[in-house]
Amino acid sequence: MTLRTGHIGLNVTDLDRSLAFYRDVLGFGVLSEGKEEERRYAFLGSLAGDGRPVLTLWQQAREPYDKARAGLHHLSFEVDSVDQVREYETALRDYGVDFAHEGVVAHREGSASGGIFFHDPDGTRLEIYAPSGAENAPVPSATAPTCGFF
């Protein structure tokens, strides 16, 4: 396979509220914004990077995320270290975000990788993880992957 993820598009109910979260709390830069009729959108990425979008927010949803419907299960972001995961955890707690698990958790029993699992303003399930450093972190479920059912 030669496919790579280009960017992820999320439907949101309120672009301003979602921009405040993804820009101000998670640190994405706004690469561009636009409007078509009453619908708005924003392309997000790294302002210091190559200018490619990572995430696109589309203000066209009427209802929040529903985990019972087919579609996106969760969106995961990788950082270099568990210390960085904890920095995001602090910023997200200050923002009042709803967490699925308490603190940094391992991906599964015996895993070195782990992170935090939480919800954006529309209830979309998100994860920030590090590939190593979570060896001593708790595991929410002994039988299912941590990123599975939250």
XYZ file of C-alpha atoms in Angstrom:
150
model
C 0.000 0.000 0.000
C 1.172 3.494 -0.737
C -1.653 5.405 0.945
C -0.905 7.818 3.795
C -3.347 9.807 5.842
C -3.655 13.246 4.283
C -5.828 15.016 6.829
C -8.830 14.236 9.001
C -12.119 16.092 8.577
C -14.452 16.460 11.555
C -18.007 17.760 11.493
C -18.595 20.230 14.325
C -21.650 22.079 15.590
C -19.919 25.383 16.425
C -16.719 26.311 14.602
C -15.763 29.096 17.006
C -16.034 26.769 20.013
C -14.097 24.008 18.227
C -11.388 26.436 17.082
C -10.925 27.607 20.663
C -10.361 23.990 21.677
C -8.162 22.725 18.827
C -6.185 25.970 18.439
C -5.920 27.293 21.988
C -5.782 24.041 23.977
C -4.234 21.509 21.581
C -2.007 24.030 19.785
C -3.011 23.642 16.141
C -2.463 26.638 13.888
C -5.250 27.897 11.639
C -3.937 27.544 8.084
C -7.077 28.922 6.436
C -10.775 29.513 7.041
C -13.718 29.868 4.735
C -17.457 30.035 4.384
C -19.978 28.684 1.922
C -23.512 29.929 2.472
C -24.112 29.423 6.214
C -21.467 26.705 6.562
C -17.956 27.491 7.767
C -14.715 25.527 7.801
C -11.125 25.794 9.005
C -7.963 23.935 7.983
C -5.631 23.292 10.926
C -1.990 22.245 11.039
C 1.416 23.445 12.136
C 2.185 27.066 11.290
C 5.895 26.246 11.556
C 5.585 23.051 9.509
C 5.103 22.396 5.822
C 1.722 24.150 5.665
C -0.182 20.907 5.082
C -3.466 20.525 6.900
C -3.713 17.861 9.576
C -7.300 18.476 10.600
C -10.251 20.186 8.947
C -13.244 21.350 10.951
C -16.558 21.548 9.088
C -19.386 23.438 10.790
C -22.294 21.475 9.404
C -23.339 19.089 12.181
C -26.619 19.665 13.969
C -25.981 17.229 16.805
C -22.891 16.193 18.795
C -20.813 13.087 18.125
C -22.645 9.789 18.631
C -20.480 6.768 19.429
C -23.394 4.482 18.540
C -23.350 5.484 14.853
C -20.975 4.124 12.233
C -18.047 6.394 11.391
C -15.114 7.775 13.312
C -14.269 5.756 16.431
C -11.624 8.121 17.785
C -8.848 10.391 16.602
C -5.347 9.811 17.970
C -2.407 12.210 18.127
C 1.150 11.051 18.884
C 3.724 13.042 20.848
C 7.334 12.181 21.642
C 7.117 11.530 25.391
C 4.785 10.751 28.272
C 5.888 14.078 29.795
C 4.340 15.818 26.776
C 1.168 13.756 27.241
C 1.014 14.999 30.847
C 1.475 18.615 29.699
C -1.550 18.214 27.428
C -3.443 16.543 30.265
C -2.849 19.592 32.484
C -4.002 22.025 29.769
C -7.075 19.911 29.037
C -7.996 19.671 32.746
C -7.651 23.456 33.049
C -10.031 23.744 30.087
C -12.542 21.441 31.792
C -12.386 18.559 29.321
C -14.231 15.277 29.960
C -11.733 12.395 30.319
C -12.539 8.734 29.655
C -9.859 7.448 32.086
C -8.037 9.005 35.004
C -4.582 10.190 33.949
C -2.135 8.460 31.641
C -3.048 4.832 30.973
C -1.212 2.086 29.077
C -2.641 0.879 25.779
C -2.845 -2.671 27.142
C -1.289 -4.867 29.828
C 2.524 -4.776 29.518
C 2.526 -2.027 26.876
C 5.147 0.704 26.814
C 2.821 3.014 24.892
C 0.002 4.924 26.520
C -1.756 8.215 26.811
C -4.873 10.133 27.708
C -8.374 9.679 26.324
C -10.870 12.521 26.293
C -13.642 14.270 24.346
C -13.702 17.488 22.317
C -16.524 20.060 22.719
C -18.805 18.022 20.417
C -18.052 14.754 22.204
C -15.667 13.375 19.563
C -13.346 10.868 21.217
C -9.670 11.861 21.146
C -6.380 10.399 22.316
C -2.911 11.859 22.856
C -0.277 9.187 23.364
C 3.451 8.506 23.454
C 4.965 5.334 21.947
C 6.922 4.623 25.142
C 7.166 5.649 28.782
C 3.830 4.268 30.020
C 5.192 0.905 31.207
C 4.067 1.550 34.792
C 0.756 3.201 33.954
C -2.485 1.477 34.912
C -4.622 -0.402 32.373
C -8.383 0.325 32.467
C -9.306 -3.098 31.038
C -7.393 -6.367 31.190
C -9.265 -7.791 28.192
C -9.725 -4.951 25.669
C -7.400 -2.313 24.212
C -7.615 0.947 26.142
C -8.508 2.892 22.997
C -11.394 0.514 22.317
C -14.555 1.103 24.307
C -14.647 4.544 25.858
